[in-house]
Coordinates of C-alpha atoms in Angstrom, one line a residue:
M14 CA -19.3 3.5 15.0
A15 CA -17.5 6.8 15.6
A16 CA -13.7 7.1 16.3
T17 CA -13.1 8.1 19.9
K18 CA -11.0 11.0 19.0
E19 CA -10.8 13.5 16.1
P20 CA -7.6 14.9 14.8
A21 CA -6.6 18.1 16.6
S22 CA -6.0 19.9 13.2
P23 CA -6.3 19.3 9.4
A24 CA -3.9 16.8 8.0
E25 CA -2.0 19.4 6.1
A26 CA -1.4 21.4 9.2
A27 CA -0.5 18.3 11.3
A28 CA 2.0 17.2 8.7
S29 CA 4.5 19.6 9.8
T30 CA 4.2 19.3 13.6
P31 CA 5.5 15.9 14.7
Q32 CA 9.1 16.3 13.2
S33 CA 10.8 16.0 16.5
G34 CA 8.6 13.1 17.9
A35 CA 8.0 15.2 20.9
E36 CA 4.2 15.0 20.6
N37 CA 4.5 11.3 21.0
G38 CA 5.9 11.8 24.6
R39 CA 9.5 11.0 23.4
E40 CA 12.8 12.8 23.3
A41 CA 13.5 14.4 20.1
E42 CA 15.2 11.9 17.7
P43 CA 18.4 13.0 15.9
Y44 CA 18.2 13.3 12.0
N45 CA 20.6 10.8 10.5
R46 CA 20.8 11.1 6.9
V47 CA 21.2 8.1 4.6
T48 CA 24.4 8.9 2.7
F49 CA 23.8 5.7 0.6
L50 CA 21.1 7.9 -1.2
D51 CA 23.1 11.0 -1.8
D52 CA 23.6 10.1 -5.4
V53 CA 19.9 9.8 -6.1
N54 CA 17.9 12.8 -7.2
T55 CA 14.6 13.2 -5.5
V56 CA 13.2 14.8 -8.5
S57 CA 14.4 13.6 -12.0
G58 CA 13.1 16.5 -13.9
W59 CA 12.8 17.0 -17.6
K60 CA 14.7 14.0 -18.6
S61 CA 12.2 11.8 -16.9
L62 CA 9.3 13.7 -18.5
I63 CA 10.9 13.1 -22.0
L64 CA 11.3 9.4 -21.1
Y65 CA 7.6 9.1 -19.9
A66 CA 6.4 10.9 -23.0
A67 CA 8.4 8.5 -25.3
A68 CA 7.1 5.5 -23.5
A69 CA 3.6 6.7 -23.7
L70 CA 3.8 6.7 -27.5
V71 CA 4.2 3.0 -27.4
I72 CA 2.2 2.0 -24.4
W73 CA -1.0 4.1 -24.8
P74 CA -1.8 2.5 -28.2
S75 CA -1.4 -0.9 -26.6
L76 CA -3.9 0.2 -24.0
L77 CA -6.3 1.3 -26.7
L78 CA -5.8 -2.0 -28.5
I79 CA -6.6 -3.9 -25.3
L80 CA -9.8 -2.1 -24.9
V81 CA -10.8 -2.4 -28.4
R82 CA -10.3 -6.2 -28.2
Q83 CA -12.4 -6.4 -25.1
L84 CA -15.1 -4.2 -26.7
I85 CA -15.4 -6.6 -29.7
K86 CA -15.3 -9.7 -27.5
K87 CA -18.0 -8.6 -25.1
P88 CA -19.8 -5.5 -26.9
R89 CA -23.0 -5.8 -24.6
E90 CA -21.1 -6.3 -21.2
F91 CA -18.4 -3.7 -22.0
F92 CA -20.0 -0.8 -20.3
A93 CA -22.2 -2.9 -17.9
T94 CA -21.8 -3.0 -14.1
R95 CA -23.6 -5.1 -11.7
P96 CA -25.3 -3.3 -8.8
R97 CA -23.5 -3.8 -5.5
P98 CA -23.7 -2.2 -2.1
R99 CA -22.5 1.5 -1.7
K100 CA -21.9 1.2 2.2
A101 CA -18.9 -0.8 3.6
E102 CA -21.0 -2.4 6.3
E103 CA -23.6 -3.7 3.7
V104 CA -21.1 -5.5 1.5
S105 CA -21.4 -9.2 2.0
L106 CA -18.2 -11.1 3.1
P107 CA -17.7 -14.7 2.1
P108 CA -19.6 -17.1 4.4
D109 CA -16.6 -19.3 4.8
L110 CA -14.5 -16.4 6.1
H111 CA -13.9 -17.1 9.8
G112 CA -12.4 -14.7 12.5
L113 CA -14.1 -11.4 11.4
E114 CA -17.3 -11.8 13.4
G115 CA -16.4 -8.8 15.6
L116 CA -15.6 -6.5 12.6
S117 CA -16.9 -3.0 12.8
H118 CA -16.6 0.1 10.4
M119 CA -16.0 3.8 11.3
Q120 CA -14.9 7.0 9.5
L121 CA -11.8 8.9 10.7
D122 CA -11.7 12.7 10.0
V123 CA -8.1 13.3 9.0
G124 CA -8.6 16.9 8.1
G125 CA -9.0 18.9 4.9
G126 CA -12.5 17.6 4.3
V127 CA -11.1 13.9 4.0
R128 CA -12.5 11.1 5.9
L129 CA -10.9 7.6 5.9
H130 CA -13.0 4.5 6.2
A131 CA -11.4 2.0 8.8
A132 CA -12.3 -1.5 9.5
S133 CA -11.6 -2.5 13.1
M134 CA -11.7 -5.7 15.1
G135 CA -12.9 -3.8 18.2
R136 CA -11.6 -0.8 20.1
R137 CA -8.9 -1.8 22.7
P138 CA -7.5 1.5 24.1
G139 CA -5.2 -0.3 26.5
K140 CA -3.6 -2.3 23.8
P141 CA -1.0 -1.3 21.1
L142 CA -2.4 -0.2 17.7
L143 CA -1.7 -2.4 14.8
L144 CA -2.4 -0.3 11.7
L145 CA -2.7 -2.0 8.2
L146 CA -2.4 -0.1 4.9
H147 CA -3.4 -1.8 1.6
G148 CA -2.1 -1.6 -2.0
F149 CA -3.6 -1.2 -5.5
P150 CA -6.2 -2.3 -6.6
E151 CA -7.3 -3.3 -3.2
C152 CA -8.9 -2.1 0.0
W153 CA -9.1 -2.8 3.8
Y154 CA -10.2 -6.4 2.9
S155 CA -6.8 -7.4 1.6
W156 CA -5.8 -7.7 5.4
R157 CA -8.7 -10.1 6.2
H158 CA -6.4 -12.9 7.4
V159 CA -4.1 -10.6 9.5
M160 CA -7.1 -9.1 11.0
A161 CA -8.7 -12.4 11.9
E162 CA -5.5 -13.7 13.5
Y163 CA -4.5 -10.8 15.5
G164 CA -8.0 -9.6 16.3
A165 CA -8.5 -13.0 18.0
T166 CA -5.5 -12.8 20.2
G167 CA -6.6 -9.5 21.9
E168 CA -2.9 -8.4 22.0
Y169 CA -3.5 -5.4 19.7
E170 CA -6.1 -3.0 18.6
V171 CA -6.3 -3.9 14.9
V172 CA -7.4 -1.4 12.2
A173 CA -7.3 -1.6 8.5
L174 CA -7.6 1.6 6.6
D175 CA -9.1 2.4 3.3
M176 CA -6.6 5.0 2.0
R177 CA -7.8 8.2 0.4
G178 CA -9.4 7.5 -3.0
F179 CA -10.0 3.7 -2.3
G180 CA -12.9 1.8 -1.0
W181 CA -15.3 3.8 1.2
S182 CA -12.9 6.6 2.0
S183 CA -13.1 10.1 0.7
K184 CA -12.0 10.7 -3.0
P185 CA -10.9 14.3 -3.2
Q186 CA -10.8 15.6 -6.8
G187 CA -7.5 16.4 -8.7
V188 CA -4.2 14.8 -9.2
S189 CA -2.5 16.9 -6.7
S190 CA -4.7 15.5 -3.9
Y191 CA -2.7 12.3 -4.1
T192 CA 0.9 13.4 -3.6
L193 CA 3.1 11.7 -1.0
D194 CA 2.8 14.5 1.5
K195 CA -1.0 14.3 1.6
L196 CA -1.0 10.4 1.7
S197 CA 1.5 10.2 4.6
A198 CA -0.2 13.1 6.5
D199 CA -3.4 11.0 6.2
V200 CA -1.8 8.1 8.1
A201 CA -0.4 10.3 10.8
A202 CA -3.7 12.0 11.2
A203 CA -5.5 8.6 11.3
V204 CA -3.3 7.4 14.2
R205 CA -4.2 10.5 16.2
A206 CA -7.9 10.2 15.3
L207 CA -7.8 6.8 16.9
G208 CA -6.6 8.4 20.0
R209 CA -3.0 7.2 19.8
S210 CA 0.5 8.7 19.6
S211 CA 2.2 5.7 17.8
C212 CA 1.5 2.4 16.1
T213 CA 3.0 -0.7 14.6
L214 CA 2.6 -0.1 10.9
V215 CA 2.1 -3.0 8.4
A216 CA 1.8 -2.2 4.8
H217 CA 1.5 -3.6 1.3
D218 CA 2.3 -2.2 -2.2
W219 CA 1.2 1.5 -2.3
G220 CA 0.7 1.2 1.4
G221 CA 4.3 0.2 1.8
A222 CA 5.6 3.0 -0.3
I223 CA 3.6 5.4 1.9
A224 CA 4.7 3.7 5.0
W225 CA 8.4 4.3 4.4
V226 CA 7.5 8.1 4.1
V227 CA 5.3 8.0 7.3
A228 CA 8.1 6.4 9.3
G229 CA 10.8 8.9 8.1
R230 CA 8.6 12.0 8.2
Y231 CA 7.0 11.3 11.6
P232 CA 9.9 10.1 14.0
G233 CA 8.2 8.3 16.9
L234 CA 4.8 7.8 15.2
V235 CA 5.9 4.2 14.0
D236 CA 7.2 1.9 16.6
R237 CA 7.8 -1.0 14.3
L238 CA 7.5 -1.1 10.5
A239 CA 6.6 -4.1 8.3
V240 CA 6.6 -3.6 4.5
L241 CA 5.2 -6.2 2.1
A242 CA 6.2 -5.6 -1.6
G243 CA 6.4 -1.8 -1.1
P244 CA 9.5 -0.1 -2.3
H245 CA 11.3 2.8 -0.7
W246 CA 10.9 5.4 -3.5
L247 CA 14.5 6.5 -3.4
L248 CA 15.8 2.9 -3.3
Y249 CA 13.5 2.3 -6.2
K250 CA 15.1 4.9 -8.2
K251 CA 18.7 4.1 -7.2
N252 CA 18.1 0.3 -8.0
L253 CA 16.2 0.8 -11.2
T254 CA 17.0 -1.7 -13.9
R255 CA 15.7 -2.2 -17.5
E256 CA 13.8 -5.3 -16.3
Q257 CA 12.2 -3.1 -13.5
M258 CA 11.5 -0.2 -16.0
A259 CA 9.6 -2.9 -18.3
K260 CA 7.7 -4.3 -15.2
S261 CA 6.7 -0.6 -14.3
A262 CA 5.3 0.3 -17.8
Y263 CA 1.8 0.2 -16.2
F264 CA 2.8 3.5 -14.6
V265 CA 2.9 5.2 -17.8
M266 CA -0.3 3.4 -19.0
F267 CA -2.2 4.8 -16.1
Q268 CA -1.3 8.4 -17.1
M269 CA -3.7 8.1 -20.1
P270 CA -6.9 10.0 -19.1
V271 CA -10.3 8.3 -19.5
F272 CA -9.1 5.1 -21.1
A273 CA -7.1 4.0 -18.0
E274 CA -10.3 4.4 -16.0
L275 CA -12.0 2.4 -18.5
L276 CA -9.4 -0.3 -18.2
L277 CA -10.3 -0.7 -14.4
T278 CA -14.1 -0.6 -14.8
Q279 CA -15.1 -2.2 -18.3
T280 CA -17.0 -5.3 -18.2
D281 CA -18.0 -5.1 -14.5
C282 CA -14.4 -4.5 -13.4
D283 CA -13.2 -7.5 -15.2
L284 CA -9.6 -6.5 -14.6
L285 CA -10.0 -7.6 -11.0
S286 CA -11.4 -11.1 -12.1
A287 CA -8.3 -11.3 -14.4
I288 CA -5.8 -10.6 -11.6
W289 CA -7.3 -12.9 -8.9
L290 CA -9.0 -15.6 -10.6
S291 CA -7.1 -16.4 -13.8
K292 CA -3.5 -17.6 -14.3
G293 CA -2.3 -14.5 -16.0
P294 CA 1.2 -12.9 -15.5
S295 CA -0.2 -10.6 -12.8
S296 CA -2.1 -13.2 -10.9
P297 CA -1.2 -15.1 -7.7
I298 CA 0.7 -18.3 -8.1
N299 CA -1.6 -20.0 -5.4
P300 CA -4.9 -20.5 -7.1
N301 CA -6.7 -20.3 -3.9
A302 CA -5.3 -16.8 -3.0
A303 CA -8.8 -15.4 -3.7
S304 CA -12.3 -16.7 -4.2
P305 CA -15.1 -15.1 -6.5
A306 CA -16.7 -13.9 -3.2
D307 CA -13.4 -12.1 -2.3
V308 CA -13.2 -10.4 -5.7
E309 CA -16.8 -9.2 -5.2
V310 CA -15.6 -7.1 -2.3
Y311 CA -13.0 -5.6 -4.4
K312 CA -15.4 -4.8 -7.2
A313 CA -17.7 -3.1 -4.8
A314 CA -15.0 -1.0 -3.8
M315 CA -13.6 -0.2 -7.3
Q316 CA -17.0 0.8 -8.7
L317 CA -17.8 3.5 -6.2
P318 CA -18.1 6.8 -7.8
G319 CA -14.7 8.4 -8.5
A320 CA -12.7 5.4 -7.2
A321 CA -11.1 4.5 -10.5
T322 CA -9.7 8.0 -11.2
A323 CA -8.7 8.5 -7.5
Q324 CA -6.6 5.2 -7.6
L325 CA -5.0 6.0 -10.8
N326 CA -4.1 9.5 -9.4
Y327 CA -1.6 7.8 -7.2
Y328 CA 0.4 6.9 -10.2
R329 CA -0.2 10.2 -11.9
A330 CA 0.8 12.2 -8.9
L331 CA 4.0 10.3 -8.3
L332 CA 5.3 10.6 -11.9
R333 CA 4.3 14.3 -12.1
S334 CA 6.2 14.8 -8.8
D335 CA 9.2 13.1 -10.2
S336 CA 9.3 15.0 -13.3
G337 CA 8.9 18.4 -11.6
I338 CA 5.3 19.1 -12.8
L339 CA 4.0 18.9 -9.2
P340 CA 6.2 19.9 -6.2
F341 CA 7.9 17.3 -4.1
H342 CA 7.2 18.2 -0.6
P343 CA 10.6 19.0 1.3
E344 CA 9.2 17.1 4.3
V345 CA 8.8 13.9 2.2
E346 CA 12.3 14.2 0.9
R347 CA 13.7 14.7 4.2
G348 CA 11.8 11.8 5.5
L349 CA 12.8 9.4 2.7
R350 CA 16.5 10.3 3.4
R351 CA 16.2 9.7 7.2
R352 CA 17.7 6.6 8.6
L353 CA 15.1 4.5 10.4
D354 CA 16.4 3.4 13.6
I355 CA 13.3 1.2 14.5
P356 CA 12.7 -2.5 13.9
V357 CA 11.8 -3.1 10.3
C358 CA 10.6 -6.2 8.5
V359 CA 10.5 -6.4 4.7
V360 CA 8.8 -9.3 3.0
W361 CA 9.0 -9.8 -0.8
G362 CA 7.6 -12.6 -3.1
Q363 CA 10.3 -14.2 -5.4
E364 CA 7.8 -14.2 -8.2
D365 CA 6.6 -10.7 -8.0
H366 CA 5.4 -9.5 -11.4
A367 CA 5.7 -5.8 -10.6
L368 CA 8.5 -5.3 -8.3
D369 CA 11.9 -7.1 -8.6
T370 CA 13.9 -8.1 -5.6
T371 CA 16.6 -5.6 -6.8
N372 CA 14.5 -3.0 -5.0
L373 CA 15.7 -4.5 -1.7
I374 CA 19.3 -3.6 -2.3
G375 CA 20.3 -1.0 0.3
T376 CA 17.6 -1.7 2.7
N377 CA 19.9 -1.9 5.6
E378 CA 21.4 1.3 4.8
V379 CA 18.0 3.0 5.2
A380 CA 17.0 0.7 8.1
P381 CA 19.9 -0.8 10.0
K382 CA 17.7 -3.0 12.1
A383 CA 15.8 -4.3 9.1
E384 CA 15.3 -8.1 8.4
V385 CA 14.3 -9.0 4.7
H386 CA 12.4 -12.2 3.8
I387 CA 12.0 -13.4 0.3
L388 CA 9.3 -15.9 -0.2
Q389 CA 9.6 -18.6 -2.8
R390 CA 6.7 -19.6 -4.9
C391 CA 5.0 -16.3 -3.9
S392 CA 3.9 -13.4 -6.1
H393 CA 3.1 -9.8 -5.4
W394 CA 0.0 -10.6 -3.4
I395 CA 1.8 -11.9 -0.2
Q396 CA -1.0 -11.6 2.6
A397 CA -3.5 -13.4 0.2
E398 CA -1.2 -16.0 -1.2
Q399 CA 0.8 -17.1 1.8
P400 CA -1.0 -15.9 5.0
Q401 CA 0.2 -18.5 7.2
E402 CA 3.9 -17.9 6.3
L403 CA 3.4 -14.2 6.6
S404 CA 1.7 -14.7 10.1
R405 CA 4.7 -16.7 11.2
I406 CA 7.2 -14.0 9.9
L407 CA 5.3 -11.1 11.5
G408 CA 4.7 -13.2 14.8
E409 CA 8.4 -13.9 15.2
W410 CA 9.5 -10.4 14.3
M411 CA 7.1 -8.8 16.7
A412 CA 8.0 -11.2 19.4
A413 CA 11.7 -10.4 18.9
N414 CA 11.0 -6.7 18.9
P415 CA 8.4 -6.2 21.8
L416 CA 7.0 -2.7 22.4
P417 CA 7.5 -1.2 25.9
G418 CA 5.4 -3.2 28.4
Q419 CA 5.6 -6.3 26.2
T420 CA 7.7 -9.3 27.1
K421 CA 10.4 -10.6 24.7
Q422 CA 9.3 -13.9 23.6
P423 CA 11.1 -16.7 21.7
P424 CA 10.2 -17.2 18.0
R425 CA 7.0 -19.0 17.5
G426 CA 8.4 -21.1 14.6
S427 CA 11.7 -22.9 14.1
R428 CA 11.9 -22.5 10.2
K429 CA 13.5 -19.4 8.7
A430 CA 11.9 -17.7 5.9
D431 CA 13.2 -18.5 2.4
G432 CA 15.9 -16.1 1.4
K433 CA 16.0 -14.1 4.6
G434 CA 18.3 -11.2 4.3
A435 CA 19.3 -12.4 0.8
A436 CA 18.9 -8.9 -1.0
A437 CA 19.6 -6.5 1.7

């Protein structure tokens, strides 16, 4: 299935054009700078480089120790991989997964030789676009519950992307191919490739970090923004604590060449099984968040050629940009420092193993219309772990913030989310 409209220009060229929002048929939006972030350096420079290098002296040997232990434990299986389908449409979905019967797949040309795989619940040109961005180490499939619900209502055209480097999307070579300017430009180009000028953007983890950039860099492109456990990069830096630094140690681990890739792929991508099917520190609290059949989809995506390196390059590009090794695009900096005067919904798990709720401090400075929900007994994997609660939150939020042509509706539920607004 092909997209109905191709981007008018390569993603890099398109990245600089929508600054005023005029191409979306709207008046130019004023640039309101978030003064709350004025004391945050966009690029940390050589000091961060020294810090990362010092941390690597401790963390990289730990990674080697993990791999050696796994090799000793399962020497025959260590380099083994189980054959899986190479095409998205050939991957078997769990038989007990309902609501995705109308699922289709397409490739969107976003320019620069990059094509993004998109899973769609059917083209609905007359309905608003609900665009979904996943996190690491996932793919479009992480949105299965949201797609099933909103695809069934017919109120939206529901599309979940595989971001570049993930799943069945292109995997350009080189760390510099995964900087925030290119990742955010992909999203803007994908919206245009779908024949749209704007969307409601819902994003998790890395998708959330990119979504903050998209909303600030392309005013008018994002009508409403919902972010799940995805920090605004400058708020992350401003609010950084020792506890968060410890939780983010894997950023430094992922800088290690070759061996970081091996961590993701060894023993038939066993790391994915450890995350989703065990009771480890990075696992969901809800044991029913994912099934072995769900993990098979993630493994099929992870073992595609070049996938492990491409996904790790997100972390490598960000730290190299922060230390000044790679340039930090001025449009990205400008976007991150723009005040977002659109409806924003932020959802966090109280028990998130990777991102403390301290990341939420200052959210209302960046987005004055933001509402914050902190879910109790919930980990980092929000849409898998508490899909019904997430559905309620998103439903009430979108009903309270209708798009032009939609009727404002009363909240669908009566119970407020746990901790709403507590950290904003």
